[in-house]
Each structure stands twice: as structure tokens, then as C-alpha cells.
CSV table of C-alpha atoms and ligand atoms in Angstrom, one decimal:
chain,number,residue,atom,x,y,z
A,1,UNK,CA,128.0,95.4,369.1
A,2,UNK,CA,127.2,98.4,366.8
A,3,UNK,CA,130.0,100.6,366.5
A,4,UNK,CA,133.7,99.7,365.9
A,5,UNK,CA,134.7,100.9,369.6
A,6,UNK,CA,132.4,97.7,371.0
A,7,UNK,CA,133.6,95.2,368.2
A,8,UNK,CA,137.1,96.7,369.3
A,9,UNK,CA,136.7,95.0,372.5
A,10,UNK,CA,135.9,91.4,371.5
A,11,UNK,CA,137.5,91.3,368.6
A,12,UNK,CA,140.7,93.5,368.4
A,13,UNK,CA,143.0,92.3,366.0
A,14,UNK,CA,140.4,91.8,363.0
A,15,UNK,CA,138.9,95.3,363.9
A,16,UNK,CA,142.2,96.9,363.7
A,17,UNK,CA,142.6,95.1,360.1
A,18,UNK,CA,139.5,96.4,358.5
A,19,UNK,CA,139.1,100.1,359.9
A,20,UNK,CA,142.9,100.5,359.1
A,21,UNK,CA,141.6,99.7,355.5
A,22,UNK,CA,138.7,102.0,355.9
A,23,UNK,CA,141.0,104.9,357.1
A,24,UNK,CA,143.5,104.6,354.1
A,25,UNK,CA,140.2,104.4,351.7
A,26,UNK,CA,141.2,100.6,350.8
A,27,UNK,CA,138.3,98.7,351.5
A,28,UNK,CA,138.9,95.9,349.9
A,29,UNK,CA,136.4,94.1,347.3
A,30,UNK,CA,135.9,90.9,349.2
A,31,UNK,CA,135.9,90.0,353.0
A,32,UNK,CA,135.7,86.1,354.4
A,33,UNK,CA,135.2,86.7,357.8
A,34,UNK,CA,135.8,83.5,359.5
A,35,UNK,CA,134.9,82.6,363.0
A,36,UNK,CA,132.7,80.1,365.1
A,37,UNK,CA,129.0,81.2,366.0
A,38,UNK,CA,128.5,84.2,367.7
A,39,UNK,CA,131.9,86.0,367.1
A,40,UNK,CA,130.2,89.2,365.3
A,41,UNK,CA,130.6,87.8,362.0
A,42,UNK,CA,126.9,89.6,361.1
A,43,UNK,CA,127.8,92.5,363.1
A,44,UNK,CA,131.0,93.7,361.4
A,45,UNK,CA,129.6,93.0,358.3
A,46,UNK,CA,126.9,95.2,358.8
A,47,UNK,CA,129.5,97.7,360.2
A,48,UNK,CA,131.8,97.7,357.2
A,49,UNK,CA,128.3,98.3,355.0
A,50,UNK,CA,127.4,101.0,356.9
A,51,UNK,CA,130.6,102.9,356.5
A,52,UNK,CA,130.3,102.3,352.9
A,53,UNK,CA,126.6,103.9,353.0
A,54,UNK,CA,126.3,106.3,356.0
A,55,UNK,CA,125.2,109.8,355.0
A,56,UNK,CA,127.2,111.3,358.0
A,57,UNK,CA,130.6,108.9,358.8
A,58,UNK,CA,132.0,110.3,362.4
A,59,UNK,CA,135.4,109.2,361.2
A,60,UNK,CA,135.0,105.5,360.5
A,61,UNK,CA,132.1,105.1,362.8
A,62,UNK,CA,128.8,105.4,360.8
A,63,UNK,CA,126.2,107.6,362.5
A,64,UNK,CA,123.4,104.8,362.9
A,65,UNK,CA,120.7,107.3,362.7
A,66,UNK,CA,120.4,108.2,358.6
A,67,UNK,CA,118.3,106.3,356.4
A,68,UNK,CA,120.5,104.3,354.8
A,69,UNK,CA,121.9,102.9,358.4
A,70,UNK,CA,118.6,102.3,359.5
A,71,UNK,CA,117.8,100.6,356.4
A,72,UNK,CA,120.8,98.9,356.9
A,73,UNK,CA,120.2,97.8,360.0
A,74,UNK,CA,116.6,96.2,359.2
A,75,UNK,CA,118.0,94.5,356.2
A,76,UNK,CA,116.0,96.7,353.8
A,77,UNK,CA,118.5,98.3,352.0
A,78,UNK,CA,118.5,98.2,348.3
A,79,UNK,CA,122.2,97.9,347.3
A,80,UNK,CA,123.2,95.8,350.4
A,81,UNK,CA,122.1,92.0,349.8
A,82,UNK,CA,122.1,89.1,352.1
A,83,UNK,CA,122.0,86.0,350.2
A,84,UNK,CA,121.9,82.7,352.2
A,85,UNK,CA,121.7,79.0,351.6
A,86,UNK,CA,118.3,78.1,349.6
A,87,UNK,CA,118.1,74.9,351.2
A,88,UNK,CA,121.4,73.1,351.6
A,89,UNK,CA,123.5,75.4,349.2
A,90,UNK,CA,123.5,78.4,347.7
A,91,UNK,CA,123.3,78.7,344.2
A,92,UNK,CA,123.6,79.9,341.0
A,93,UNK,CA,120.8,81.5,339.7
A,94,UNK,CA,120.2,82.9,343.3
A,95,UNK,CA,123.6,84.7,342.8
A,96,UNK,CA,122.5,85.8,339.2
A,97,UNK,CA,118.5,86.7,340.1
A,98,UNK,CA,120.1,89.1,342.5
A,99,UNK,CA,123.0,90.2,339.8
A,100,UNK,CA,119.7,90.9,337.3
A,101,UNK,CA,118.3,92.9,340.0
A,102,UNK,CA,120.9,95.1,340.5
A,103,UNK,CA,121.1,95.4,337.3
A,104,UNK,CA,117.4,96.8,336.8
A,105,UNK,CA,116.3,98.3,340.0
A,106,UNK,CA,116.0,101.7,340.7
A,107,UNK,CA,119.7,101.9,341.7
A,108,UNK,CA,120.7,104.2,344.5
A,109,UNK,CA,124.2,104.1,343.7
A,110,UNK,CA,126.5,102.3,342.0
A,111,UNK,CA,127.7,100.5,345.0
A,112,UNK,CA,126.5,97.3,345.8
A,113,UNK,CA,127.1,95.3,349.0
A,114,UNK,CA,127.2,91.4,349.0
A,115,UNK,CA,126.7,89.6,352.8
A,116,UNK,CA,126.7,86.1,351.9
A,117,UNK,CA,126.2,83.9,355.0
A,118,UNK,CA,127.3,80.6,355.3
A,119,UNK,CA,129.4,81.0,352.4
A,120,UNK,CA,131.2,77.5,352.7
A,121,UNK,CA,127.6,76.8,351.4
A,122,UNK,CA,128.1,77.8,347.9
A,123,UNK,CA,128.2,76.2,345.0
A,124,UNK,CA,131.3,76.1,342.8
A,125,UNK,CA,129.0,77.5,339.7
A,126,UNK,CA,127.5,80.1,342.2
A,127,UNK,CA,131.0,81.2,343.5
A,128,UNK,CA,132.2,81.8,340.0
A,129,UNK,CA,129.5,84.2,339.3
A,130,UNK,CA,130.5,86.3,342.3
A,131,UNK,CA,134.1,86.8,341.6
A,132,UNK,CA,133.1,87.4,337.9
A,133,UNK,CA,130.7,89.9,339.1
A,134,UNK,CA,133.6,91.4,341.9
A,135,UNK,CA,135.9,91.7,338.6
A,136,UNK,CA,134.2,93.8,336.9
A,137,UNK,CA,135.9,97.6,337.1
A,138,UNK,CA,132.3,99.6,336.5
A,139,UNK,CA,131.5,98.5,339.5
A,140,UNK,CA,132.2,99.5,342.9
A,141,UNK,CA,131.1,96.1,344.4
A,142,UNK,CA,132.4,94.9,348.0
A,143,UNK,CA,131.3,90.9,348.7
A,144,UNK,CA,131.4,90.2,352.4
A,145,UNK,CA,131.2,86.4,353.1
A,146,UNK,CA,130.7,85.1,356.5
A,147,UNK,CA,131.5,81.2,357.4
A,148,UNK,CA,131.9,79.0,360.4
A,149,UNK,CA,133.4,76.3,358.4
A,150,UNK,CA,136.8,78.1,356.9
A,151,UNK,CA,137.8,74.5,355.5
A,152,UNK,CA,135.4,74.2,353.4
A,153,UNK,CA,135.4,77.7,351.4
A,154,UNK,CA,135.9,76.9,347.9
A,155,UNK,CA,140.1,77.5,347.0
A,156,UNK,CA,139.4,80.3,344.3
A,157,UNK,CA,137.4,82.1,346.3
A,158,UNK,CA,140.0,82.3,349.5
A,159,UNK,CA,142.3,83.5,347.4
A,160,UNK,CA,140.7,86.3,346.3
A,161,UNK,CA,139.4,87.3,349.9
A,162,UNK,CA,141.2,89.4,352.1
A,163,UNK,CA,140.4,86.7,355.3
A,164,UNK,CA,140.0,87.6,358.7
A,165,UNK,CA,140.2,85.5,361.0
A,166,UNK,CA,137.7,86.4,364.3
A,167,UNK,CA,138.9,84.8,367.9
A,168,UNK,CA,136.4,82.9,370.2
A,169,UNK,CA,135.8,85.8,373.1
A,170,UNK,CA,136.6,85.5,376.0
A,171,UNK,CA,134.2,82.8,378.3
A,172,UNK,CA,134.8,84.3,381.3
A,173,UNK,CA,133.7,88.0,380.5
A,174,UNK,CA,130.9,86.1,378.8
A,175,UNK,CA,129.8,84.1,381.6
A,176,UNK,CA,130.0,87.2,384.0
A,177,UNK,CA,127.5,88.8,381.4
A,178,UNK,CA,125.1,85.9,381.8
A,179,UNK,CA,124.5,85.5,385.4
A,180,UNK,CA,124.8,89.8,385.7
A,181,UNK,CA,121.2,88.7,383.9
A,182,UNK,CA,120.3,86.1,386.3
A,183,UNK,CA,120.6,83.6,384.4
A,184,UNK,CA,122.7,80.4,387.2
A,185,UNK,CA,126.2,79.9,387.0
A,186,UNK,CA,126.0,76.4,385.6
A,187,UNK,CA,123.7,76.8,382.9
A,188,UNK,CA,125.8,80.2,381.9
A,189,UNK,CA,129.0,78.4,382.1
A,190,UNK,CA,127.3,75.5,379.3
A,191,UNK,CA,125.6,78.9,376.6
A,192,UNK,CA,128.8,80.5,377.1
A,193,UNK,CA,130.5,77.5,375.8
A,194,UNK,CA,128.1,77.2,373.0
A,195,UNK,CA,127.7,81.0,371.7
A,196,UNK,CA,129.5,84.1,372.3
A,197,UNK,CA,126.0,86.1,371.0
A,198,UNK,CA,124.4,87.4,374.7
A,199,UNK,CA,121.1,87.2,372.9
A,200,UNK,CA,121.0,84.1,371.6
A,201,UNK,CA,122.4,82.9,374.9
A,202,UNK,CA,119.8,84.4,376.7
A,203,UNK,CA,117.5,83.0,374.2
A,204,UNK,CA,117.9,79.7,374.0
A,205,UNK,CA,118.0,79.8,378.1
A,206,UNK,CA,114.5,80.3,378.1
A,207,UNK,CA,113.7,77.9,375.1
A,208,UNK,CA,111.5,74.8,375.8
A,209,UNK,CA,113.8,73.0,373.0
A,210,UNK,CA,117.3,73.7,374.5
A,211,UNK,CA,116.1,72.0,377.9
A,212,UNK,CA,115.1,69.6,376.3
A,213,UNK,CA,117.7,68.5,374.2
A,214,UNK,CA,120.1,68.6,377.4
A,215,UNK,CA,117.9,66.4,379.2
A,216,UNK,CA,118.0,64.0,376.1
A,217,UNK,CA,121.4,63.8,375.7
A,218,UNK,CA,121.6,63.2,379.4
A,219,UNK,CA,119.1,60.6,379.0
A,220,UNK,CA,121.1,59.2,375.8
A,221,UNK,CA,123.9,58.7,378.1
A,222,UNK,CA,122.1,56.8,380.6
A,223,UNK,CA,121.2,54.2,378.0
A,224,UNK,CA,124.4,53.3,376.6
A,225,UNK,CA,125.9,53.1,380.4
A,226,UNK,CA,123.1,50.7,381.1
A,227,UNK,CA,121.7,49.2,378.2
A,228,UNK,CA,123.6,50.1,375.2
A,229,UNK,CA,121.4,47.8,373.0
A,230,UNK,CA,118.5,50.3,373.5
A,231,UNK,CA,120.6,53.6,372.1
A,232,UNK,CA,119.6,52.6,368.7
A,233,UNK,CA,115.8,52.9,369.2
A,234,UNK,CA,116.0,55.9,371.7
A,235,UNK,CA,117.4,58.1,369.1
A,236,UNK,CA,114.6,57.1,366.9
A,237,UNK,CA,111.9,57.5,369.1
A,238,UNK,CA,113.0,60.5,371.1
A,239,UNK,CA,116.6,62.3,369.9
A,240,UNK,CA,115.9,62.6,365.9
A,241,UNK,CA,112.4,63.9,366.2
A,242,UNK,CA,113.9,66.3,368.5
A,243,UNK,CA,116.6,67.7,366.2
A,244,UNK,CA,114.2,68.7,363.8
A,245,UNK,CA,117.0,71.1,361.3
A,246,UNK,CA,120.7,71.2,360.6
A,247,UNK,CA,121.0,73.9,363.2
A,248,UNK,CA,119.2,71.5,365.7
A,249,UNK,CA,121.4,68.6,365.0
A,250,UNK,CA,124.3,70.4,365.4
A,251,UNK,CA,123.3,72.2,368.3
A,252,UNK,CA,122.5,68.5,369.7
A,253,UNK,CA,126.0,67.3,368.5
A,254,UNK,CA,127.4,70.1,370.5
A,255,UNK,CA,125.6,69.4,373.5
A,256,UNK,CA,126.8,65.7,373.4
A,257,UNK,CA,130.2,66.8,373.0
A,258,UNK,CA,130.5,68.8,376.2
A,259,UNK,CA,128.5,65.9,378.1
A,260,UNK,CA,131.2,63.5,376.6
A,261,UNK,CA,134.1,66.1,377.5
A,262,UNK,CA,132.6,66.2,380.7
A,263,UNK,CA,132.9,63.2,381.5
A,264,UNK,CA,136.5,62.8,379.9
A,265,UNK,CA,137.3,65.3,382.6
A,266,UNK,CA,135.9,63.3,385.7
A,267,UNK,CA,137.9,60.2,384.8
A,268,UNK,CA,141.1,62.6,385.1
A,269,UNK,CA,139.7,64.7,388.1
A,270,UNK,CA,139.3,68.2,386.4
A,271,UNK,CA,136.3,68.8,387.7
A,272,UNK,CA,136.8,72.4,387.2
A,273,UNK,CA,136.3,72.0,383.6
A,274,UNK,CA,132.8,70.5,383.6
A,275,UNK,CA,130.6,72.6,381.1
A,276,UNK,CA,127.7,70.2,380.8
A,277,UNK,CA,127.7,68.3,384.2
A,278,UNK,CA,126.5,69.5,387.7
A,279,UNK,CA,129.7,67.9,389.2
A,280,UNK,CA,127.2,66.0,392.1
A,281,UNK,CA,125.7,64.2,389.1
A,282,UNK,CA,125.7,60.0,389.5
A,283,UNK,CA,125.9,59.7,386.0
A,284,UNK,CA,129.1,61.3,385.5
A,285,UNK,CA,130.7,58.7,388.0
A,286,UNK,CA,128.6,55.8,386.2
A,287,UNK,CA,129.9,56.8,383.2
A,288,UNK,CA,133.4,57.3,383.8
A,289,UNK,CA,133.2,53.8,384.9
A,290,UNK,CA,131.5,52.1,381.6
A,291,UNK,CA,134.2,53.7,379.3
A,292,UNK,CA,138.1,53.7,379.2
A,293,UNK,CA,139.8,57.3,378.4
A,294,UNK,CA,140.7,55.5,375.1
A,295,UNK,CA,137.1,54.6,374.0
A,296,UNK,CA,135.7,58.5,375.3
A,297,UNK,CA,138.8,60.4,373.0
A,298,UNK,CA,137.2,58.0,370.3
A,299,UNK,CA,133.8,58.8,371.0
A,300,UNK,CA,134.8,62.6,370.8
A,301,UNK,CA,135.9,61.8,367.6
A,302,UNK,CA,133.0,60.6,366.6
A,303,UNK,CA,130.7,63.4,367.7
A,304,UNK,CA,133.5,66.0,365.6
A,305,UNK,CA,133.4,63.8,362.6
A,306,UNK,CA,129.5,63.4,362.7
A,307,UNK,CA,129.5,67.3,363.1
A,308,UNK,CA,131.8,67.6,360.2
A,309,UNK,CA,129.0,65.0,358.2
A,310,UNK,CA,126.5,66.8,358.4
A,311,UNK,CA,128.4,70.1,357.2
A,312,UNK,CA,128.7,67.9,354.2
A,313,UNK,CA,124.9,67.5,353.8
A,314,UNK,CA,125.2,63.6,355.0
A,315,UNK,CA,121.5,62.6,355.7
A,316,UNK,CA,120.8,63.1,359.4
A,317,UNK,CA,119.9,60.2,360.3
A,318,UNK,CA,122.4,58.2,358.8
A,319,UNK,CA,124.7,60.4,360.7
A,320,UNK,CA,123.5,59.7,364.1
A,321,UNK,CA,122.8,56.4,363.8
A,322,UNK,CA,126.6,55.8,362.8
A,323,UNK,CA,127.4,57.9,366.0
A,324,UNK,CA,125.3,55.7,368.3
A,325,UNK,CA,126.7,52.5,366.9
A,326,UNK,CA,130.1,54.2,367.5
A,327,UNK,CA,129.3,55.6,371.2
A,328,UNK,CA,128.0,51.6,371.7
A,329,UNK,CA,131.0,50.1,371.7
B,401,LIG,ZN1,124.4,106.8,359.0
């Protein structure tokens, strides 16, 4: 998705916001695009950057072929700036390194370009320093932050955003995409579920870690149909050394959620819906059996609020050994 015709496509409304803002010349100063993984939060950012760089703008499409697109495009521009979490957050004197940069580089222009990923992420301090820095009328500055978590954007900071909201695409087109290259209908119906990005799909279908954690969430299941006692030590010994980072875990939370939605499903006889299941799977009958629709809405409450704890930088492990003892019951 590189030019506003493709973004058009899959995400309509939001593109219509922003080049309408780019035809009238009112681009504004700050951008929270919000959306879940995959929706082209990166690549309309880099879009709207381009536009505001390109050396020869077709109308509101940038050429992609000058040096400041191509620079754009390997992340190697000077006056465009990605800043993302330095560990858990991202902080203030990241936000005021960069500002000190800008300040004595060899500028290009006096236009800057902020893509701050993850942007729930940042501090309250770090935050301030960015809207004191968008403020400032010498400048020509345009902040573009990019979350997945719109809840938890700091209040001062959504308010001075214009926010655009990006839809989950479409999973059929999606799924058509994925097995057009070959990857089988049921594993494309499950990465088209989890991402909307066709290479990151692709990706992770070839990744020794993604089958892995399927079969371990399988496996996980199996356990607390038959011996629930043993959950406990099997995410010790096998599901937490798995998950090794935040992405991980909450990739795995994901993965746990479809099984458990899955199997929600079977107990109601939707077996059209199954994203993680083959639907000739014993376990799915086994454990439709061991829980009562009750306990499996709970237990998918669990695995959102456990995704949700982790957001909040809960330690890991505390997190899924809460879950287990939840999922035990
Ligand atoms: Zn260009």
C-alpha cells in the first residue's frame, strides 16, 4: 500500500479525511491514527510524509522516485523521525535528544515530521514536550502518532489530535489473498484473523515460532480438559519460555483467544466460525464438554483482560499465571 489510490481501497473513509486536508493545504499539526495491527497505520503515515517532502507531488500522490521519498521510504530521512518505545515507554529525554537534534543538524528544511509508534506508550512528561514542541509557530512541525491501544492515549494529547479512526479490512478479501499465495485455507482463515499486513501474514506462516505457539496453546488446552492441576507447571516449563517479548505474549494471548472462541462456537454449533480449530478436531468436542458456555465467556474475559495487563506493563508471568488459574476453574 504505497500510494493513496491502494490505501483508498482498504481504508476509505480515513483516506478521504486526510487527502481532503492535503488538497485544501490543511494538513494538520498532529495525526493519532488509531487502528488494530496491520490496518496501514505505518503506511499512511509514511504517505502523509511523503506528500509533505516529495520533490515532484502528482497531485496528492508523491512520486516515490526522488530522494527525499526514497529516503523516506528507508527511514533515513533527516527531518522525518520515528521514535518508538525505549523499552516499555517512551520518554522524555528521547523526545528532547531528538528535539536537540533538530535543532543542530544540518537542517534540510524547516519542516520536521514526527512518527511516533505506539504512542499509548508515552510518558505524560514525554507527551508534554511534543505538544510544547507542535506549539511553537516557527515551526512547521506535523506529529503523526500511531496506536493500537486508543484507550490508553494520554487525554491532552487526544485532544489536540485530529484522530482517525482506521477499520479492520475486510477478512474475506484478505483470506482470498493468502491462499492466491498458497498458503491452505485454514491456516489463512486463522493470519487473517490475526493481521491485516499480507507480509507479516505470510511471514509468520513460515515462522518456526508461530507453529509452535499454536501447537502450545493446543497442547495448553488439552491439559486443563484432562488434568487441570498440571496447567500451572506446563506454562512454566513450555508456554512462558516460548513467549519470549511483549509482542510474543500477546500474539500467544491472541492465539488462545481464537482457540477459546472456537470452542465457544462448537458448544452453540457455528462451526462456520472456527478460526483456530480444524472442525474434525477431538479436542474441540472434549472441550466443549469440560466447560459450560458460562465459564468459556469468563475465560474469554480473562484472556482480554490479561491482554489488556500486559498493555499496562503487568509482569508477564504474573499475568499468565493469573490466566491459568482462571481458565482452571
Ligand atoms: Zn517524491
Amino acid at each position: 500500500m504505497k500510494t493513496w489510490s491502494e490505501i483508498v481501497e482498504v481504508q476509505p473513509l480515513a483516506s478521504r479525511i486526510i487527502t481532503n486536508s492535503i488538497k485544501k493545504d490543511r494538513i494538520s499539526h498532529a495525526y493519532l491514527l488509531q487502528g488494530d495491527r496491520g490496518t496501514g497505520k505505518e503506511e499512511m503515515a509514511i504517505l502523509i510524509a511523503k506528500v509533505l517532502f516529495c520533490e515532484k507531488l502528482n497531485g496528492i500522490d508523491p512520486c516515490q522516485e526522488c530522494s527525499n521519498c526514497k529516503r523516506i521510504d528507508s527511514h533515513n530521512h533527516p527531518d522525518v523521525h520515528w521514535i518508538e518505545p525505549d523499552g516499555k515507554s517512551i520518554k522524555k529525554e528521547q523526545v528532547e535528544k531528538l528535539q536537540k537534534e533538530f535543532t543542530y543538524s544540518g537542517l534540510e528544511s524547516n519542516r520536521k515530521v514526527y512518527i511516533i509508534k505506539d504512542a499509548d506508550t508515552l510518558t505524560v512528561n514525554a507527551s508534554n514536550r511534543i505538544l510544547k514542541f507542535l506549539e511553537e509557530p516557527s515551526r512547521q512541525t506535523t506529529a503523526i502518532m500511531l496506536t493500537e491501544n486508543s484507550q490508553s492515549i494520554i487525554p491532552t494529547i487526544r485532544s489536540r489530535c485530529q484522530v482517525i479512526d482506521l477499520k479492520p479490512l475486510n477478512p474475506l478479501f484478505f483470506k482470498k489473498q493468502l491462499v492466491d499465495n498458497g498458503i491452505e485455507a485454514q491456516l489463512a482463515v486463522l493470519l487473517s484473523t490475526l493481521t491485516n499486513n499480507l507480509q507479516e501474514a505470510m511471514d509468520w506462516s513460515q515462522e518456526e515460532w508461530f507453529a509452535e505457539a499454536r501447537k502450545l496453546m493446543v497442547q495448553l488446552i488439552e491439559i486443563l480438559t484432562t488434568s487441570p492441576i498440571d496447567g500451572y507447571l506446563f506454562i512454566h516449563s513450555h508456554l512462558i519460555p516460548h513467549l519470549k517479548d511483549r509482542n510474543d505474549q500477546e500474539k500467544g494471548l491472541d492465539l488462545l483467544l481464537l482457540a477459546f472462541k472456537d470452542i465457544l462456537y462448537y458448544q452453540i454449533g457455528n462451526e462456520k466460525k472456527f478460526v483456530f480449530f480444524d472442525p474434525t478436531n477431538a479436542l474441540l468436542e472434549k472441550a466443549a464438554m469440560t466447560y459450560s458456555g458460562e465459564q468459556l465467556i469468563d475465560i474469554l474475559n480473562a484472556i482480554l483482560q490479561a491482554k489488556r495487563k500486559l498493555k499496562q506493563n503487568v509482569q508477564p508471568t504474573l499475568v499468565f499465571e493469573q490466566l491459568t488459574l482462571q481458565m482452571q476453574r
